[in-house]
Coordinates of C-alpha atoms in Angstrom, one line a residue:
Chain A
V1 CA 91.0 77.3 125.0
H2 CA 92.1 75.6 122.0
R3 CA 94.0 72.4 122.9
V4 CA 95.8 70.9 119.9
G5 CA 95.4 67.6 121.2
E6 CA 91.8 67.4 121.6
D7 CA 91.2 69.0 118.6
D8 CA 93.4 66.1 117.0
A9 CA 91.7 63.4 118.8
M10 CA 88.0 64.5 117.8
N11 CA 89.0 65.2 114.0
A12 CA 90.7 61.7 113.9
N13 CA 87.3 60.2 115.2
E14 CA 85.1 62.7 113.1
E15 CA 86.7 62.8 109.8
T16 CA 84.1 61.2 106.8
V17 CA 85.2 58.5 104.6
R18 CA 84.9 61.7 102.3
A19 CA 87.1 64.4 104.0
L20 CA 89.7 61.0 103.8
G21 CA 89.2 59.7 100.2
E22 CA 89.2 56.5 98.9
F23 CA 92.8 56.1 98.8
R24 CA 93.6 57.2 102.4
L25 CA 90.6 55.1 103.7
I26 CA 91.9 51.8 102.0
G27 CA 95.2 52.9 103.4
S28 CA 94.6 52.8 107.1
V29 CA 92.2 49.8 106.8
V30 CA 94.4 47.5 104.8
P31 CA 97.2 47.2 107.7
T32 CA 94.1 45.6 109.6
F33 CA 94.6 42.1 107.5
T34 CA 97.6 40.2 108.0
D35 CA 98.7 37.8 104.6
T36 CA 98.3 34.2 105.3
T37 CA 100.7 31.5 103.7
D38 CA 97.1 31.4 101.3
V39 CA 98.0 34.8 100.1
L40 CA 100.7 34.6 97.1
V41 CA 99.8 38.6 96.1
G42 CA 97.4 40.2 98.7
S43 CA 95.7 43.9 98.7
G44 CA 97.5 46.4 96.5
D45 CA 97.6 45.5 92.9
D46 CA 94.8 44.8 90.5
A47 CA 94.0 41.2 91.5
A48 CA 95.3 39.4 94.2
Q49 CA 96.1 35.7 93.8
L50 CA 95.3 33.0 96.4
V51 CA 96.6 29.1 96.5
A52 CA 94.0 27.3 95.3
D53 CA 95.3 23.3 94.8
G54 CA 92.8 22.0 92.6
S55 CA 89.7 23.8 92.5
V56 CA 88.3 27.2 94.5
L57 CA 85.4 27.5 96.1
V58 CA 83.4 30.8 96.1
S59 CA 80.5 32.7 97.7
T60 CA 79.0 36.3 97.6
D61 CA 76.7 38.1 99.9
L62 CA 75.4 41.7 100.0
M63 CA 74.6 43.2 103.6
V64 CA 72.6 46.5 103.2
E65 CA 72.4 49.1 105.9
G66 CA 68.5 49.0 107.5
R67 CA 68.0 45.9 105.8
H68 CA 70.5 43.3 107.6
F69 CA 71.6 45.4 110.2
R70 CA 70.8 48.9 111.7
R71 CA 74.0 51.0 112.9
D72 CA 72.5 51.9 116.2
W73 CA 71.7 48.4 117.1
S74 CA 75.3 47.1 116.0
S75 CA 78.3 48.6 116.5
A76 CA 80.7 48.7 113.4
H77 CA 82.9 46.0 115.2
D78 CA 79.5 43.9 115.1
V79 CA 78.8 44.6 111.7
G80 CA 82.5 43.2 110.6
H81 CA 81.6 39.7 112.3
K82 CA 78.3 39.6 111.0
V83 CA 79.2 40.4 107.4
A84 CA 82.1 37.8 107.6
A85 CA 80.2 35.1 109.5
A86 CA 77.9 35.0 106.7
N87 CA 80.3 34.6 104.4
L88 CA 82.9 32.3 106.1
A89 CA 79.4 29.7 107.1
D90 CA 78.4 29.5 103.2
I91 CA 82.4 28.2 102.5
A92 CA 82.0 25.5 105.6
A93 CA 78.1 24.8 104.4
M94 CA 80.3 23.0 101.6
G95 CA 82.0 21.1 103.7
G96 CA 85.3 23.8 103.2
I97 CA 87.3 26.5 104.4
A98 CA 87.8 29.9 103.7
T99 CA 91.1 31.5 102.7
G100 CA 90.2 34.9 101.6
L101 CA 88.0 37.4 100.8
V102 CA 87.6 40.5 99.2
V103 CA 85.3 43.3 100.3
G104 CA 83.4 45.9 98.3
L105 CA 82.0 49.1 100.1
A106 CA 79.3 51.5 99.2
L107 CA 79.9 54.2 101.5
P108 CA 77.8 57.4 102.0
G109 CA 80.6 60.5 102.0
D110 CA 79.5 61.3 105.6
L111 CA 80.1 57.9 107.4
P112 CA 82.7 58.8 110.0
A113 CA 86.2 57.0 108.7
V114 CA 86.2 55.3 111.7
W115 CA 83.2 53.0 111.1
V116 CA 84.8 51.5 108.3
R117 CA 88.2 50.8 110.6
D118 CA 86.2 49.2 113.2
L119 CA 84.3 47.5 110.6
A120 CA 87.8 46.4 109.2
A121 CA 88.9 45.2 113.0
G122 CA 85.4 42.9 113.2
M123 CA 85.6 41.1 110.0
A124 CA 89.6 40.6 111.0
E125 CA 88.6 38.7 114.8
E126 CA 86.2 36.8 112.6
L127 CA 88.8 35.7 109.8
A128 CA 91.0 35.1 112.7
E129 CA 88.3 32.0 113.5
V130 CA 89.4 30.0 110.3
G131 CA 92.9 31.6 109.4
A132 CA 91.8 33.7 106.8
T133 CA 92.3 36.9 105.7
V134 CA 90.8 39.8 103.6
V135 CA 93.1 40.0 100.1
G136 CA 91.3 43.1 98.1
G137 CA 88.3 45.5 97.8
D138 CA 87.0 48.3 96.1
V139 CA 85.7 51.4 97.8
T140 CA 82.9 53.7 96.7
E141 CA 80.4 57.0 97.3
S142 CA 77.1 55.9 97.7
D143 CA 74.0 57.0 98.9
A144 CA 73.1 53.5 100.4
L145 CA 75.6 52.1 102.7
V146 CA 76.0 48.4 101.3
I147 CA 79.1 45.8 102.4
A148 CA 79.7 43.3 99.1
V149 CA 81.8 40.0 100.6
T150 CA 83.7 36.9 98.2
A151 CA 84.5 34.3 100.2
L152 CA 87.2 31.9 98.6
G153 CA 87.6 28.4 99.8
R154 CA 89.4 25.0 99.5
V155 CA 87.7 21.9 100.3
E156 CA 89.5 18.6 100.4
G157 CA 88.0 16.4 97.6
S158 CA 84.5 17.2 96.4
P159 CA 82.1 19.7 98.5
V160 CA 78.8 18.7 100.3
L161 CA 76.2 19.8 98.3
R162 CA 72.2 20.6 98.9
S163 CA 71.5 18.0 96.3
G164 CA 72.4 14.5 97.8
A165 CA 69.9 14.3 100.4
R166 CA 68.0 10.4 100.2
P167 CA 64.9 9.5 101.6
G168 CA 66.0 7.2 105.0
N169 CA 68.8 9.9 105.5
L170 CA 68.8 11.2 109.1
L171 CA 68.8 15.0 109.3
A172 CA 71.5 16.9 111.6
L173 CA 71.8 20.5 113.3
A174 CA 75.4 21.9 114.0
G175 CA 75.3 25.0 116.2
R176 CA 72.9 27.2 117.9
I177 CA 69.2 28.6 115.8
G178 CA 66.8 30.9 117.0
W179 CA 69.2 33.2 118.7
A180 CA 69.8 35.6 116.3
A181 CA 66.2 35.9 116.4
A182 CA 65.3 36.4 119.6
G183 CA 67.7 39.3 119.8
L184 CA 66.1 40.6 116.9
A185 CA 62.9 40.3 117.9
V186 CA 63.8 41.8 121.2
L187 CA 65.5 44.7 119.9
G188 CA 62.7 45.7 117.4
R189 CA 60.5 46.0 120.7
G190 CA 63.3 48.6 122.4
F191 CA 64.9 46.1 125.0
R192 CA 68.7 45.5 124.7
S193 CA 67.9 42.5 127.0
P194 CA 68.7 39.4 127.6
R195 CA 72.0 40.3 126.5
V196 CA 73.1 37.3 124.9
V197 CA 70.5 36.8 122.2
V198 CA 70.8 40.3 121.2
E199 CA 74.8 39.4 121.2
A200 CA 73.4 36.6 119.3
H201 CA 72.1 39.0 116.5
R202 CA 75.1 41.5 116.5
R203 CA 77.6 38.5 116.2
P204 CA 76.6 34.9 114.9
Q205 CA 78.9 32.1 115.9
P206 CA 78.6 29.6 113.3
P207 CA 79.9 26.3 113.8
Y208 CA 83.0 26.9 111.2
A209 CA 84.8 23.4 111.9
A210 CA 81.5 21.3 111.8
G211 CA 81.4 21.8 108.2
P212 CA 84.4 19.9 107.0
R213 CA 84.0 17.4 109.7
A214 CA 80.7 16.5 108.5
R215 CA 81.8 16.6 105.1
A216 CA 85.0 14.3 106.3
E217 CA 82.0 11.7 108.0
G218 CA 79.9 11.4 104.9
A219 CA 77.1 14.4 104.8
T220 CA 75.1 13.3 101.9
S221 CA 73.8 17.4 102.0
M222 CA 74.5 20.1 104.1
T223 CA 73.6 23.8 103.9
D224 CA 73.7 26.6 106.2
V225 CA 70.4 28.3 108.4
S226 CA 70.7 32.2 106.8
D227 CA 66.9 32.1 106.0
G228 CA 65.5 30.2 108.8
L229 CA 65.4 26.6 109.3
L230 CA 62.5 25.7 107.5
S231 CA 63.1 27.9 104.6
D232 CA 66.8 26.5 104.3
L233 CA 65.5 23.4 104.3
G234 CA 63.4 23.8 101.8
H235 CA 66.3 24.2 99.7
I236 CA 67.8 21.0 100.4
A237 CA 64.4 19.4 99.6
R238 CA 63.9 21.1 96.4
A239 CA 67.9 20.4 95.0
S240 CA 67.6 16.7 96.6
G241 CA 63.9 15.7 95.6
V242 CA 63.0 14.8 98.6
A243 CA 60.5 15.5 102.0
I244 CA 62.1 16.6 105.0
D245 CA 60.5 16.3 108.6
V246 CA 61.8 18.0 111.5
D247 CA 61.2 16.1 115.0
S248 CA 60.5 19.6 116.9
A249 CA 61.5 18.0 120.1
A250 CA 64.9 17.4 119.5
L251 CA 65.6 21.0 119.0
E252 CA 66.9 23.1 121.4
V253 CA 65.0 25.9 123.1
A254 CA 67.2 27.2 125.4
E255 CA 66.4 29.3 128.5
P256 CA 67.1 32.9 127.2
L257 CA 64.4 31.7 123.8
Q258 CA 62.0 30.7 126.4
A259 CA 62.4 33.8 128.4
V260 CA 61.5 36.1 125.4
G261 CA 59.1 33.6 123.9
A262 CA 57.0 35.0 127.2
A263 CA 58.1 38.1 126.7
L264 CA 56.8 38.8 123.9
G265 CA 53.8 36.5 123.7
V266 CA 55.6 34.1 121.0
E267 CA 55.8 30.3 120.6
P268 CA 59.7 30.0 121.2
V269 CA 60.2 27.6 118.9
E270 CA 59.4 29.7 116.3
F271 CA 62.7 31.4 116.6
C272 CA 64.2 27.7 116.2
L273 CA 62.0 26.6 112.9
T274 CA 61.9 30.4 111.0
G275 CA 64.4 32.6 112.5
G276 CA 67.6 33.4 110.4
D277 CA 71.0 34.5 110.7
D278 CA 72.7 32.2 113.0
H279 CA 74.4 30.3 110.5
A280 CA 74.0 27.2 112.1
L281 CA 74.6 24.2 109.7
V282 CA 72.3 21.5 109.1
A283 CA 73.2 18.4 107.0
T284 CA 71.8 14.9 106.4
F285 CA 73.7 11.7 107.0
A286 CA 73.2 8.2 105.8
E287 CA 70.7 6.3 108.5
G288 CA 72.3 4.7 111.2
A289 CA 75.7 6.8 110.8
A290 CA 77.2 7.6 113.6
L291 CA 77.1 11.5 113.8
P292 CA 80.4 13.6 114.5
S293 CA 80.8 15.8 117.3
G294 CA 78.9 18.8 117.7
W295 CA 76.2 17.3 115.4
T296 CA 72.5 16.3 116.8
R297 CA 70.2 14.7 115.0
I298 CA 66.8 16.6 114.3
G299 CA 64.8 14.5 112.3
T300 CA 64.6 12.8 108.8
V301 CA 64.5 12.2 105.2
G302 CA 61.5 10.8 103.1
E303 CA 60.1 10.3 99.7
G304 CA 57.9 13.4 98.4
S305 CA 58.7 17.1 98.3
E306 CA 57.6 18.7 101.2
V307 CA 59.6 19.9 104.6
T308 CA 57.2 19.3 107.6
V309 CA 57.6 19.7 111.4
D310 CA 56.2 16.5 113.4
G311 CA 54.8 15.6 110.4
A312 CA 52.6 18.5 109.7
V313 CA 53.4 21.8 107.4
H314 CA 54.3 24.7 109.5
E315 CA 52.1 27.3 109.5
G316 CA 54.1 29.5 110.9
A317 CA 55.7 32.6 109.5
G318 CA 57.8 31.3 107.2
G319 CA 61.6 32.7 106.6
H320 CA 63.4 35.9 105.8
R321 CA 62.4 37.3 102.6
H322 CA 64.5 39.5 100.5
F323 CA 62.2 41.6 99.1
G324 CA 58.4 42.8 100.0
Chain B
V1 CA 38.6 46.4 75.4
H2 CA 40.6 44.0 77.4
R3 CA 42.9 42.2 75.5
V4 CA 44.5 39.7 77.4
G5 CA 47.6 39.0 75.3
E6 CA 48.4 42.9 75.3
D7 CA 48.6 42.7 79.2
D8 CA 50.3 40.0 79.6
A9 CA 53.3 41.5 77.6
M10 CA 53.2 44.6 79.2
N11 CA 52.9 42.9 82.8
A12 CA 56.2 40.9 81.8
N13 CA 58.1 44.1 80.9
E14 CA 56.5 46.2 83.7
E15 CA 57.0 43.7 86.5
T16 CA 59.0 45.0 89.3
V17 CA 61.6 42.8 90.9
R18 CA 59.9 43.1 94.4
A19 CA 56.6 41.8 92.8
L20 CA 58.3 38.8 91.2
G21 CA 60.7 38.3 94.7
E22 CA 64.0 37.5 95.3
F23 CA 64.1 33.6 94.3
R24 CA 62.2 33.6 91.4
L25 CA 64.2 36.9 89.6
I26 CA 67.2 34.6 90.3
G27 CA 65.3 31.6 88.9
S28 CA 65.2 33.8 85.7
V29 CA 67.8 35.0 85.5
V30 CA 70.4 31.8 86.3
P31 CA 69.7 30.3 82.7
T32 CA 71.7 33.3 80.9
F33 CA 74.9 31.4 82.5
T34 CA 75.8 28.6 80.9
D35 CA 79.1 26.5 82.7
T36 CA 82.0 26.1 81.4
T37 CA 84.4 23.6 81.7
D38 CA 86.0 25.4 84.6
V39 CA 82.6 25.4 86.6
L40 CA 82.7 22.0 88.8
V41 CA 79.3 23.5 91.2
G42 CA 77.8 26.6 89.4
S43 CA 74.9 28.5 90.8
G44 CA 72.2 27.4 93.2
D45 CA 74.6 25.6 96.1
D46 CA 75.8 27.5 99.2
A47 CA 79.2 28.1 96.9
A48 CA 80.3 27.6 93.9
Q49 CA 83.5 25.8 93.0
L50 CA 85.7 26.4 89.8
V51 CA 88.7 24.4 88.5
A52 CA 91.8 26.7 89.8
D53 CA 95.5 24.6 89.5
G54 CA 97.7 26.1 91.9
S55 CA 96.7 29.2 92.7
V56 CA 93.3 31.6 91.4
L57 CA 93.0 35.1 90.8
V58 CA 90.4 37.2 92.3
S59 CA 89.4 40.7 92.1
T60 CA 86.3 42.9 93.1
D61 CA 84.6 46.4 91.6
L62 CA 81.4 48.2 92.8
M63 CA 79.8 50.1 90.3
V64 CA 76.8 52.1 91.8
E65 CA 74.1 54.1 89.7
G66 CA 74.3 57.6 89.6
R67 CA 78.2 57.2 90.1
H68 CA 79.3 54.3 87.4
F69 CA 76.5 54.5 85.4
R70 CA 73.1 56.4 84.3
R71 CA 70.0 54.1 83.8
D72 CA 69.1 57.0 81.3
W73 CA 72.8 57.4 79.5
S74 CA 73.4 53.4 79.2
S75 CA 70.8 50.1 78.6
A76 CA 71.0 47.7 81.1
H77 CA 72.6 45.3 78.4
D78 CA 75.5 48.0 78.4
V79 CA 75.5 48.3 82.1
G80 CA 76.0 44.2 81.7
H81 CA 78.8 44.9 79.1
K82 CA 80.0 47.4 81.6
V83 CA 80.7 46.2 84.9
A84 CA 81.6 42.5 83.4
A85 CA 84.7 44.3 81.5
A86 CA 85.6 46.3 84.4
N87 CA 86.5 43.0 86.2
L88 CA 87.6 41.0 83.6
A89 CA 90.4 43.8 82.4
D90 CA 90.8 43.7 86.1
I91 CA 92.2 39.7 85.8
A92 CA 94.1 40.4 82.2
A93 CA 96.1 43.1 84.0
M94 CA 97.6 40.6 86.2
G95 CA 98.7 38.6 82.9
G96 CA 95.3 35.9 83.4
I97 CA 92.1 34.9 82.2
A98 CA 89.0 35.2 83.8
T99 CA 87.3 31.7 84.9
G100 CA 84.2 32.7 87.0
L101 CA 82.0 35.5 88.4
V102 CA 79.7 35.9 91.5
V103 CA 77.7 39.0 91.1
G104 CA 76.1 40.8 94.0
L105 CA 72.9 43.0 93.3
A106 CA 70.9 45.1 95.6
L107 CA 68.7 46.9 93.6
P108 CA 65.4 49.2 94.4
G109 CA 62.0 46.9 94.4
D110 CA 60.5 49.2 92.0
L111 CA 63.1 48.2 89.3
P112 CA 61.8 46.4 86.5
A113 CA 62.8 43.2 86.7
V114 CA 63.2 43.3 82.8
W115 CA 66.3 45.4 83.7
V116 CA 68.2 42.7 85.9
R117 CA 67.7 40.2 82.7
D118 CA 69.3 42.5 80.5
L119 CA 72.0 43.4 82.6
A120 CA 72.2 39.6 83.0
A121 CA 72.4 39.4 79.2
G122 CA 75.2 42.2 78.6
M123 CA 77.3 40.5 81.0
A124 CA 77.0 37.3 79.5
E125 CA 78.2 38.8 76.2
E126 CA 81.1 40.3 77.5
L127 CA 82.1 37.4 79.8
A128 CA 81.8 35.6 76.2
E129 CA 84.9 37.3 75.2
V130 CA 87.0 35.3 77.6
G131 CA 85.2 32.1 77.8
A132 CA 84.2 32.9 81.4
T133 CA 80.5 32.7 83.1
V134 CA 78.6 33.6 86.4
V135 CA 78.7 31.1 89.1
G136 CA 77.0 32.6 91.4
G137 CA 75.2 35.8 93.6
D138 CA 73.3 37.1 95.6
V139 CA 70.1 39.4 95.1
T140 CA 68.6 42.3 97.9
E141 CA 66.8 45.2 98.1
S142 CA 68.3 48.5 98.5
D143 CA 67.1 52.1 98.0
A144 CA 70.8 52.3 95.8
L145 CA 71.4 50.2 93.0
V146 CA 74.6 48.8 93.4
I147 CA 76.1 45.6 91.2
A148 CA 79.2 44.2 93.3
V149 CA 81.0 41.8 90.8
T150 CA 84.0 39.7 92.1
A151 CA 86.3 38.1 89.4
L152 CA 88.3 34.8 89.6
G153 CA 91.4 33.7 87.4
R154 CA 94.1 31.9 86.5
V155 CA 97.6 32.4 84.9
E156 CA 100.0 30.4 84.5
G157 CA 103.2 31.1 86.0
S158 CA 104.1 34.3 87.9
P159 CA 101.1 37.3 87.9
V160 CA 102.4 40.7 86.4
L161 CA 102.4 42.9 89.6
R162 CA 102.4 46.6 89.7
S163 CA 106.1 46.9 91.6
G164 CA 107.8 45.4 88.7
A165 CA 108.9 48.5 86.8
R166 CA 112.5 49.3 87.1
P167 CA 114.0 52.7 85.1
G168 CA 115.0 52.1 81.8
N169 CA 112.2 49.9 81.1
L170 CA 110.2 51.2 78.5
L171 CA 106.2 51.8 78.6
A172 CA 103.9 50.3 76.4
L173 CA 100.1 50.8 75.9
A174 CA 97.6 48.1 74.4
G175 CA 93.9 49.3 73.8
R176 CA 92.1 52.8 73.5
I177 CA 92.4 55.5 76.0
G178 CA 90.4 58.9 76.1
W179 CA 87.3 57.1 74.1
A180 CA 84.9 56.7 77.3
A181 CA 85.9 60.1 78.7
A182 CA 84.9 62.0 75.1
G183 CA 81.5 59.7 75.2
L184 CA 80.9 60.8 79.0
A185 CA 81.9 64.6 77.9
V186 CA 79.4 64.4 75.0
L187 CA 76.8 62.8 77.5
G188 CA 77.1 65.3 80.2
R189 CA 76.4 67.8 77.7
G190 CA 73.5 66.5 76.2
F191 CA 74.4 65.3 73.0
R192 CA 74.7 61.7 72.1
S193 CA 77.0 61.4 69.0
P194 CA 79.6 60.9 68.0
R195 CA 77.8 57.7 68.7
V196 CA 81.3 55.5 68.4
V197 CA 82.5 57.4 72.0
V198 CA 79.1 57.1 73.5
E199 CA 79.3 53.9 73.0
A200 CA 82.7 53.7 74.6
H201 CA 81.6 54.7 77.2
R202 CA 78.6 52.3 77.2
R203 CA 80.9 49.7 76.7
P204 CA 84.3 49.6 77.2
Q205 CA 86.6 47.1 74.9
P206 CA 89.7 46.1 76.8
P207 CA 92.3 44.4 75.1
Y208 CA 91.9 40.9 76.8
A209 CA 94.5 38.8 75.3
A210 CA 97.0 41.4 75.5
G211 CA 97.7 40.5 78.8
P212 CA 98.5 37.1 79.5
R213 CA 100.4 38.2 76.1
A214 CA 102.6 40.8 77.8
R215 CA 103.2 38.5 80.7
A216 CA 104.4 35.7 78.3
E217 CA 106.6 38.2 76.8
G218 CA 108.2 39.3 80.0
A219 CA 106.4 42.4 81.1
T220 CA 107.4 43.8 84.2
S221 CA 104.7 45.5 85.5
M222 CA 101.2 46.2 84.2
T223 CA 97.6 47.7 84.9
D224 CA 94.9 48.3 83.5
V225 CA 93.1 52.3 82.8
S226 CA 89.9 52.3 85.3
D227 CA 90.8 56.2 87.0
G228 CA 92.9 57.7 83.8
L229 CA 96.2 56.6 82.4
L230 CA 98.1 59.1 84.5
S231 CA 96.3 58.4 87.8
D232 CA 96.9 54.5 87.0
L233 CA 100.6 55.0 85.7
G234 CA 100.6 56.9 89.5
H235 CA 100.2 53.1 90.8
I236 CA 102.9 51.3 89.0
A237 CA 105.1 54.4 89.5
R238 CA 104.7 54.4 93.7
A239 CA 104.6 50.5 93.7
S240 CA 107.9 50.5 91.7
G241 CA 109.1 53.0 92.9
V242 CA 110.3 54.7 89.7
A243 CA 109.4 57.8 87.9
I244 CA 107.4 57.3 84.7
D245 CA 107.4 59.5 81.4
V246 CA 105.1 59.7 79.0
D247 CA 105.2 60.6 75.3
S248 CA 102.2 62.4 74.3
A249 CA 103.4 62.1 70.5
A250 CA 103.0 58.7 70.8
L251 CA 99.6 58.7 72.0
E252 CA 96.9 58.4 69.8
V253 CA 94.2 60.9 69.6
A254 CA 91.8 59.5 67.2
E255 CA 89.6 61.3 64.8
P256 CA 86.4 61.2 67.3
L257 CA 88.4 62.8 70.3
Q258 CA 89.2 65.7 68.0
A259 CA 85.6 66.6 67.0
V260 CA 84.6 66.0 71.2
G261 CA 87.4 68.5 72.0
A262 CA 86.6 70.6 69.5
A263 CA 83.4 70.8 70.1
L264 CA 83.4 71.3 73.9
G265 CA 86.7 73.4 73.9
V266 CA 88.4 71.0 75.5
E267 CA 92.3 69.4 74.1
P268 CA 91.3 66.2 73.1
V269 CA 94.9 64.5 74.1
E270 CA 93.4 65.3 78.1
F271 CA 91.0 62.3 77.2
C272 CA 93.5 60.3 77.1
L273 CA 95.6 61.8 79.4
T274 CA 93.1 61.7 82.4
G275 CA 90.2 59.4 81.1
G276 CA 89.1 56.5 82.5
D277 CA 86.8 53.5 82.0
D278 CA 88.5 52.4 79.0
H279 CA 90.2 49.4 80.5
A280 CA 93.4 49.9 78.4
L281 CA 96.2 48.1 80.0
V282 CA 99.6 49.6 80.5
A283 CA 102.7 47.7 81.2
T284 CA 106.7 48.1 81.4
F285 CA 108.9 46.0 79.6
A286 CA 112.6 45.7 79.7
E287 CA 114.4 48.1 77.1
G288 CA 115.1 46.9 73.8
A289 CA 112.3 44.4 74.2
A290 CA 110.0 43.5 71.3
L291 CA 106.9 44.5 72.0
P292 CA 103.9 42.0 71.9
S293 CA 101.2 42.3 69.3
G294 CA 98.8 45.2 70.1
W295 CA 100.9 46.9 72.3
T296 CA 102.5 50.6 71.4
R297 CA 105.1 52.4 73.2
I298 CA 104.2 55.5 74.7
G299 CA 107.0 56.5 77.5
T300 CA 109.6 55.7 79.7
V301 CA 110.5 54.7 83.1
G302 CA 113.2 56.9 84.7
E303 CA 114.8 57.2 88.0
G304 CA 112.4 59.0 90.4
S305 CA 108.7 59.3 91.6
E306 CA 106.4 61.4 89.5
V307 CA 104.2 60.5 86.5
T308 CA 105.5 63.5 83.9
V309 CA 104.3 64.1 80.5
D310 CA 107.0 65.3 77.5
G311 CA 109.5 65.5 81.4
A312 CA 106.5 67.9 83.1
V313 CA 104.1 67.2 85.9
H314 CA 101.0 67.8 84.0
E315 CA 98.5 70.3 85.1
G316 CA 95.5 68.8 83.9
A317 CA 92.4 67.9 86.0
G318 CA 93.8 64.5 87.4
G319 CA 92.1 61.5 87.0
H320 CA 88.8 60.4 88.3
R321 CA 88.0 60.5 92.1
H322 CA 85.8 58.1 93.9
F323 CA 85.0 60.6 96.7
G324 CA 84.2 64.3 96.8

């Protein structure tokens, strides 16, 4: 029996991006994003125009299927949250607030169009956390599924760079670390629980407001933890010409991480030291500074160039590597 | 016989991006781009910071190997020119001038690192035409070679949108059309000449300065010809709610296009009407307006919604399609 309603619903869900075509695909996604007061010209022209008073922050990230996400581990909604979060965190790590994103999508032609709409919905939800929106994009066919996101943002006064840490500064953390890595480890063994860490892998929760707050309170350097705490502290150490020592006792190894560590035979603090993708923020402050709310002291800055844990070079697995 | 010098040279040229690694690859490319006075914070931090006085223009484009370029038809240098030009033209089509680009590279691990350095050199040359530079990027491994470029730019006053064309306006063109398509047609048949059209496919020559000039002289709408003249005029017609008629006799069908048309059995004006990738600019102006230098009248705007050629709907192949 042919039932028109059913067929229509099925077609709507199974229609591929190739069948829909570039312009109808874009047309079906654009309404997901509502212009904010920062948007002077939104989607649909050769370029968008955003309010930018004096200067604009800009950061770009690529996510590739199979490398940064898997469609069997994360829903399109999750991936939308994740790609937006990675970019918003970069702007927060300068002490800024994101205003607008542009998104490039290289898509396999047989990808269901509904996957792209769900991706957009996830992005829109994450962007709503900071009051930003998508103002433009580009879509093309490709054998690999690649999502290229560029975030624009504003900052009051000067941004907080990686190069401002000084010996004697204290090291502080805002947000969770190790959770996404524990979730990835669990998924990699074929499990789906503890659910909280799997969710952390799928949808990071960067402490966006902690970035501008750290800037306002005089943070001397800052970055987000995307590759792993030790790896990203290495960026600050190199840019600032300093040594950084992490006090492992100051790192909160939450109960779910301990559970995953016990189950997988991994020292759970390793997730915190080397696991990426939570997009926590790390910053340095002058010695004796009162830390802004949401920030916890986790170490010290000294003379030298190495990143150490409890005074010793860490012998762990190291951070995420993008090649090899 | 083992000759050290030879081996070193060979290794330098054959080293893959995977062997070099993300950070050394980025380190080898960043010096290609020199900060301009618009750059407050350049490459190497979580985000870059550019001067933006009141507002910022932003546009993004993806190019995928095999779809937008072929490595056997274009050198890395050529591709660098081409990806930069496509983005700079989008900013020019708003009446603006590009200030900075961010670049996302999804690269096969076995891609020679020298290809990426040559790509950067080509981009830098193209950017020098407008005084812009690359201020940041991201690199990751991928099965497909995808280049994601986002351009930021400034505009004096209000940008020129696609939506401002009015019945009675005249239609004008700046720059070449049809050349890149003729070059692509030649390459597709296995030929490499006429060299001028092959070069036009490899390195478009958008008339960057004509964009701000058109804005200053009161252009009512504008876009760049990336998909094909008729296809891109369709964007203006839809956004403005007007009809547009192209006067085919006003299109210059240059001698090399006539030669290619004769050799391939194609009406050469077809290249001009439907061929993309030259990134010429088309704009509308009030009737009777004196056109700025570099602009030629090629048609008229009327009541309605169709794009026609000499008063009739065109029966040609249509513009470039991104899927299918």
